[in-house]
Short mmCIF file of C-alpha atoms in Angstrom, two decimals:
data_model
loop_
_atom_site.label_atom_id
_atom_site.label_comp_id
_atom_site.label_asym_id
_atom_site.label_seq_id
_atom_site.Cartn_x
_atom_site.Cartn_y
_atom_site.Cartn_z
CA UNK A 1168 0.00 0.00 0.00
CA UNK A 1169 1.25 3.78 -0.94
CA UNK A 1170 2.08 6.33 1.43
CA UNK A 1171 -0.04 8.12 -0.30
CA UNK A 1172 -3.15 6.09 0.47
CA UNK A 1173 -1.95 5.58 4.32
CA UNK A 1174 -1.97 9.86 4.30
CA UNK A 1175 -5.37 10.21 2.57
CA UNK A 1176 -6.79 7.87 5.29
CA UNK A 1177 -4.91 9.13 7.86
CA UNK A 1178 -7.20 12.35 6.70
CA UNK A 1179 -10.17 11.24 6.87
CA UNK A 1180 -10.10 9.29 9.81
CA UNK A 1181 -9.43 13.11 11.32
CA UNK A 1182 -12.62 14.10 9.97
CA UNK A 1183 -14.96 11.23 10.97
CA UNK A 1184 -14.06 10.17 14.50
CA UNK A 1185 -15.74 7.04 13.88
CA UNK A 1186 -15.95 4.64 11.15
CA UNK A 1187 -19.36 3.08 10.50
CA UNK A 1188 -19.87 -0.52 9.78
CA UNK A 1189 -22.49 -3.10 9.93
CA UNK A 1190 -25.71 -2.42 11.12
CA UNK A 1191 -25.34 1.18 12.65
CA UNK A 1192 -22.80 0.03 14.98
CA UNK A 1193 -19.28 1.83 15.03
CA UNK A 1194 -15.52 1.60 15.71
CA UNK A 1195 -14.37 2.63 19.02
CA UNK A 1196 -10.90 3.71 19.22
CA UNK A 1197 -8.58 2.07 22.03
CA UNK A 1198 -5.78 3.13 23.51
CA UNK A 1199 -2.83 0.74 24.20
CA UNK A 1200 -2.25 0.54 27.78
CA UNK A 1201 1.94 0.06 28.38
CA UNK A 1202 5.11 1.54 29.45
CA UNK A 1203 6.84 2.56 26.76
CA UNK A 1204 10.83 1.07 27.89
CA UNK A 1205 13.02 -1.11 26.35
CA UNK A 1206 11.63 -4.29 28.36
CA UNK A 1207 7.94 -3.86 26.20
CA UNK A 1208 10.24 -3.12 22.95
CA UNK A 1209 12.25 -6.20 23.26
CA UNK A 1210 8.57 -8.20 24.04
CA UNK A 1211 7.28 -6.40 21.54
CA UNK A 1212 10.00 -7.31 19.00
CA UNK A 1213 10.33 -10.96 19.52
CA UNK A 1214 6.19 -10.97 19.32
CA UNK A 1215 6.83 -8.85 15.87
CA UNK A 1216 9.19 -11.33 14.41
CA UNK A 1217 7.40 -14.28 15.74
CA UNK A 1218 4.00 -13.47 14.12
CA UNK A 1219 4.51 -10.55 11.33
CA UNK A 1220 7.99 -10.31 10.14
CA UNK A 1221 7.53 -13.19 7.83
CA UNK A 1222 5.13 -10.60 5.59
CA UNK A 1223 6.10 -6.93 6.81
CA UNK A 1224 9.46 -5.58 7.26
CA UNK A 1225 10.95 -2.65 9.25
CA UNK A 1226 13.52 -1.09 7.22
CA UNK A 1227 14.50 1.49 8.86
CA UNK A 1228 15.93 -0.58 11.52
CA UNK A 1229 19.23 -2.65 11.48
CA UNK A 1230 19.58 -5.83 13.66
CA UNK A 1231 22.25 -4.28 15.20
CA UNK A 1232 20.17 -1.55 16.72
CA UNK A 1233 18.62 -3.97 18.93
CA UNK A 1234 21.74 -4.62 20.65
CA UNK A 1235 22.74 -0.99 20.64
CA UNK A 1236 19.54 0.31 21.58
CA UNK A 1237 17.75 -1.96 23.76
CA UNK A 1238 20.35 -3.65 25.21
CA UNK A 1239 19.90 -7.52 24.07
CA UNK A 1240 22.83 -9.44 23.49
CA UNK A 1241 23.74 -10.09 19.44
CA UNK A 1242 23.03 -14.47 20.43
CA UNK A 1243 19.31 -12.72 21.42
CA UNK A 1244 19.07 -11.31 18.28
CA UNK A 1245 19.78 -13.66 16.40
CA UNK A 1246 17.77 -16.54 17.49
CA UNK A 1247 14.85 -14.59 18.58
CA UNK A 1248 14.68 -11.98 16.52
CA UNK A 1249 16.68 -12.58 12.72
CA UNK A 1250 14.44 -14.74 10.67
CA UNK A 1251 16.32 -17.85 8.93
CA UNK A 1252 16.53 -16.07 5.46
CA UNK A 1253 20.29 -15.25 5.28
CA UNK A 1254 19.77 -12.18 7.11
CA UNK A 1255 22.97 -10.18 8.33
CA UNK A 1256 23.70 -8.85 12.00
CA UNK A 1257 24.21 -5.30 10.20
CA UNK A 1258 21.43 -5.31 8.01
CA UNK A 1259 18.21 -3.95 8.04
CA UNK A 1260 15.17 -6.00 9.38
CA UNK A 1261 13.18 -6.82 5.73
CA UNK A 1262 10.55 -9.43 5.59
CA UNK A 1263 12.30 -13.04 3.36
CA UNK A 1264 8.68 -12.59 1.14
CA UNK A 1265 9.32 -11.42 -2.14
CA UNK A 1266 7.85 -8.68 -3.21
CA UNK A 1267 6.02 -10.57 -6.62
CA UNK A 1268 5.33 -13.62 -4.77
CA UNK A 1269 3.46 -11.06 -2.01
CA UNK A 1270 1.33 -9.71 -4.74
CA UNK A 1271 -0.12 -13.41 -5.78
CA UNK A 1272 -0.72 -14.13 -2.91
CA UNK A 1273 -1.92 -11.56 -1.32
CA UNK A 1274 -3.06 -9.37 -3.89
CA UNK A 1275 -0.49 -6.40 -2.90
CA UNK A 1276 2.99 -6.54 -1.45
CA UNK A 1277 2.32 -5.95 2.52
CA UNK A 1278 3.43 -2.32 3.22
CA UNK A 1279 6.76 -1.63 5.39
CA UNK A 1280 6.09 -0.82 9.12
CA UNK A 1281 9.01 1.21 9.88
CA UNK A 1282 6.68 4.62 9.98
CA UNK A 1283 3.71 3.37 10.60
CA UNK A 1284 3.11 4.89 13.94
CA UNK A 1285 3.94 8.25 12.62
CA UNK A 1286 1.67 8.19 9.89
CA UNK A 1287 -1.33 6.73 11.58
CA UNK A 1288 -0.38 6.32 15.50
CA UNK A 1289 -0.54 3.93 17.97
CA UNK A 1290 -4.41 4.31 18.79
CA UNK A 1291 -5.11 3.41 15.19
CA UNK A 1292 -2.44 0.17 14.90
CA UNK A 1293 -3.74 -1.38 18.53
CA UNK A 1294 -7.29 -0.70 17.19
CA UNK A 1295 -7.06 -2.21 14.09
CA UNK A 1296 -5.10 -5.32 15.08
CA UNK A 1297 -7.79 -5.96 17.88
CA UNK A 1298 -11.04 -5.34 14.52
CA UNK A 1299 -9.78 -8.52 12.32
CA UNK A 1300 -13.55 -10.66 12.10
CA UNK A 1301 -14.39 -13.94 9.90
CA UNK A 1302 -16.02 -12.59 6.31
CA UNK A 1303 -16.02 -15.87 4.16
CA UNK A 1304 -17.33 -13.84 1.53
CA UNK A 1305 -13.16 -12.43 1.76
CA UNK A 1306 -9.99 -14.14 -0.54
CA UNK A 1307 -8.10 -14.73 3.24
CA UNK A 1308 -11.48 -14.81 4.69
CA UNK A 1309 -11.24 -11.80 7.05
CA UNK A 1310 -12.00 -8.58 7.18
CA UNK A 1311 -11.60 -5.85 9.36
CA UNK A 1312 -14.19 -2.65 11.28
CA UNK A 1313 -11.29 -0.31 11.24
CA UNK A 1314 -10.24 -0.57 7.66
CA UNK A 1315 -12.87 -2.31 5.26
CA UNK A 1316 -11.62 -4.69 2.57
CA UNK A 1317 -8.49 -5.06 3.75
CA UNK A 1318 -6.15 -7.51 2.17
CA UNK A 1319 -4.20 -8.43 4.89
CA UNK A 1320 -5.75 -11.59 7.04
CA UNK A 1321 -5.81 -11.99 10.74
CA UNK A 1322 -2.52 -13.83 12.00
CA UNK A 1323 -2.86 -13.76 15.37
CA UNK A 1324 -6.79 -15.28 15.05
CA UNK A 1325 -5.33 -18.45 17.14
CA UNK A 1326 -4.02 -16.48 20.24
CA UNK A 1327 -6.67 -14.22 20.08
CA UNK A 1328 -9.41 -15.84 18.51
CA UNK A 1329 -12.12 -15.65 15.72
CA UNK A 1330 -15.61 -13.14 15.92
CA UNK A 1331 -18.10 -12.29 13.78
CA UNK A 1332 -19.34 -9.43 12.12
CA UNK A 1333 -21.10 -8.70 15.24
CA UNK A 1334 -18.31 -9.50 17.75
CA UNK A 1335 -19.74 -12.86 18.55
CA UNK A 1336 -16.83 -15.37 19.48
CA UNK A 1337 -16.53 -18.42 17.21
CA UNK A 1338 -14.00 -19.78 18.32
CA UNK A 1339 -11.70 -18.88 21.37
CA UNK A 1340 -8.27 -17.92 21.52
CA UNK A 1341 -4.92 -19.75 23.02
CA UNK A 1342 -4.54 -16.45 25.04
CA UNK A 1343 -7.05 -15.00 27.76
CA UNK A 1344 -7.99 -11.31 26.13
CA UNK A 1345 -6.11 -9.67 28.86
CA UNK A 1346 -2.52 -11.43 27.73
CA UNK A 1347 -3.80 -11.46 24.28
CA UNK A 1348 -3.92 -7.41 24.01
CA UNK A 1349 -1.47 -7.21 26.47
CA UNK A 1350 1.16 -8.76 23.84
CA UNK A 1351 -0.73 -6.64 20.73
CA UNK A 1352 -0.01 -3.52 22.60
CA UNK A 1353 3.71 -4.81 23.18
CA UNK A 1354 3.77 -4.67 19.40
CA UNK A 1355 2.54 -1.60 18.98
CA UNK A 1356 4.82 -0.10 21.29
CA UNK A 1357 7.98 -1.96 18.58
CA UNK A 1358 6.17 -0.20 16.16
CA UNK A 1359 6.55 3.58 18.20
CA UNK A 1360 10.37 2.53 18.48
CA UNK A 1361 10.84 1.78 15.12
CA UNK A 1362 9.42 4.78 13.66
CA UNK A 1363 11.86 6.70 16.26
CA UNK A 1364 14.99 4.09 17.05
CA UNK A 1365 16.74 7.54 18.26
CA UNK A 1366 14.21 7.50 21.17
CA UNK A 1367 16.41 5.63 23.84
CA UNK A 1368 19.41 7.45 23.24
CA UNK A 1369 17.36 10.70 23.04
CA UNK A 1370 16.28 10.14 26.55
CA UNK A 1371 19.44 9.16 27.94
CA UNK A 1372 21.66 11.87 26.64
CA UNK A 1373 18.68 14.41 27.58
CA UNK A 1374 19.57 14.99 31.58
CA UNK A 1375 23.14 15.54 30.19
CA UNK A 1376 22.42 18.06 27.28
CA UNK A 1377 19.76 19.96 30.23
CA UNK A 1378 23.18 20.07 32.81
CA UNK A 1379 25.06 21.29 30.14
CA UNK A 1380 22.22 24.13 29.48
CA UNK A 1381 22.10 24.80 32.99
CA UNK A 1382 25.57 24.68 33.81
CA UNK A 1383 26.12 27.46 31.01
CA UNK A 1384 23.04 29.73 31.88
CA UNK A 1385 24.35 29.88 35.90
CA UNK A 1386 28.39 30.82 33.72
CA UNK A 1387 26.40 33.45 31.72
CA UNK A 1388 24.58 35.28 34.73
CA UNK A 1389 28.00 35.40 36.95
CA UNK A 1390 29.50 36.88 33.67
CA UNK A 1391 26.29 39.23 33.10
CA UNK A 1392 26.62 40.19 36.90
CA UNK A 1393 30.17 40.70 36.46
CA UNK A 1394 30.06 42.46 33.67
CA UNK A 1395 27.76 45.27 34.47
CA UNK A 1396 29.16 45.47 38.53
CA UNK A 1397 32.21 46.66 36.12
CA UNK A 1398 30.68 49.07 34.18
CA UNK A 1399 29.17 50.55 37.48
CA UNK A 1400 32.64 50.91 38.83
CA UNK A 1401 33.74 52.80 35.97
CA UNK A 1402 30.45 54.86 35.35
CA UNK A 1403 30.94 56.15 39.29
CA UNK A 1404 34.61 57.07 38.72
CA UNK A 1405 34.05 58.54 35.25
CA UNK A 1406 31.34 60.72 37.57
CA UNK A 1407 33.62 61.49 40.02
CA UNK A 1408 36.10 62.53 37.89
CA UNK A 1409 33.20 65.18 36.72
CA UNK A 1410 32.84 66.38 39.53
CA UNK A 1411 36.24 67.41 40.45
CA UNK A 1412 36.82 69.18 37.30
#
């Protein structure tokens, strides 16, 4: 799917709060409930490349930056995280599905997550994941509340489980719906990191950078205070000096 399409939807889901579908029900936005550290990053990640990274990739990540970023050792990567596809350490994380192959199967090439939460956010990604229900009358057999005709079918139908059109349950899920969205919002929040991998470093560098800032404001009042107690000094002698002639 084009950026261009993501933008245009991103624009009208601005104007119509809610999407209508079905029988005059409508889509309520959630919000994903989680503390955005590394610790729901790495979960996040290993659910990612367990469950999606065999269709979507995020290229605008490097292995590497796993290690550098969140702290897991390169063995971590590796073998929970690099898909068996002759994937390199130093390369950047790209689903092994080609690109043709993607198309005939799935009628489009699955888009590339890396900015995903930027263009549509993390309300919208949780949301969506959480709207997949059964539609025979679908090629994969799914379709979604939150974005109509989608291509894309519901992977994680057998943790979560299978509904209706109307939400009924048709089958339950291997997870309990608390660990279930639990684990979806621990993707989403891989998703927020890999649209801003400088995050991390951001915030660690940031009580530095304010020191620094504060360090040279206290330097530039003493030097503003020292400054003008001179140029007091010499405005009373140049008035003295007045005076006596």
């Amino acid at each position: 799917m084009s950026k261009y399409r993501y933008l245009c939807f991103l624009f009208v889901s601005m104007l119509v709060p809610t999407l209508a579908f079905g029988a005059g029900e409508t889509v309520h936005w959630m919000t994903p409930h989680y503390t955005f550290n590394r610790t729901t990053v790495i979960a996040g990640a290993r659910y990612f490349a367990a469950h999606c990274m065999a269709c979507h990739s995020v290229s605008s990540l490097r292995y590497e930056y796993l290690t550098a970023d969140l702290g897991m050792s390169k063995s971590e990567v590796m073998k929970d995280i690099m898909l068996p596809s002759g994937a390199a350490f130093k390369g950047t994380i790209d689903s092994p599905m080609p690109s043709d192959m993607a198309a005939k199967w799935l009628g489009k090439p699955p888009p590339d997550l890396s900015h995903m939460d930027r263009y549509l956010g993390s309300k919208f990604i949780y949301t969506y994941l959480l709207s997949f229900y059964w539609d025979p009358a679908r090629p994969s057999g799914w379709n979604n509340y939150v974005f109509p005709m989608v291509a894309m079918p519901n992977i994680l139908a057998p943790w979560g489980g299978t509904v209706g059109p109307k939400g009924q349950v048709i089958y339950p899920g291997k997870l309990s719906p608390a660990e279930y969205h639990k684990n979806v919002a621990d993707v989403v929040a891989f998703l927020r990191y890999a649209s801003d991998p400088s995050y991390f470093k951001r915030m660690a560098l940031g009580p530095y950078v304010i020191g620094i800032l504060l360090l040279f404001t206290i330097l530039a009042y003493l030097l503003k205070t020292a400054y003008w107690l001179d140029l007091k000094k010499k405005g009373r002698h140049v008035g003295t000096r007045v005076k006596r002639s």
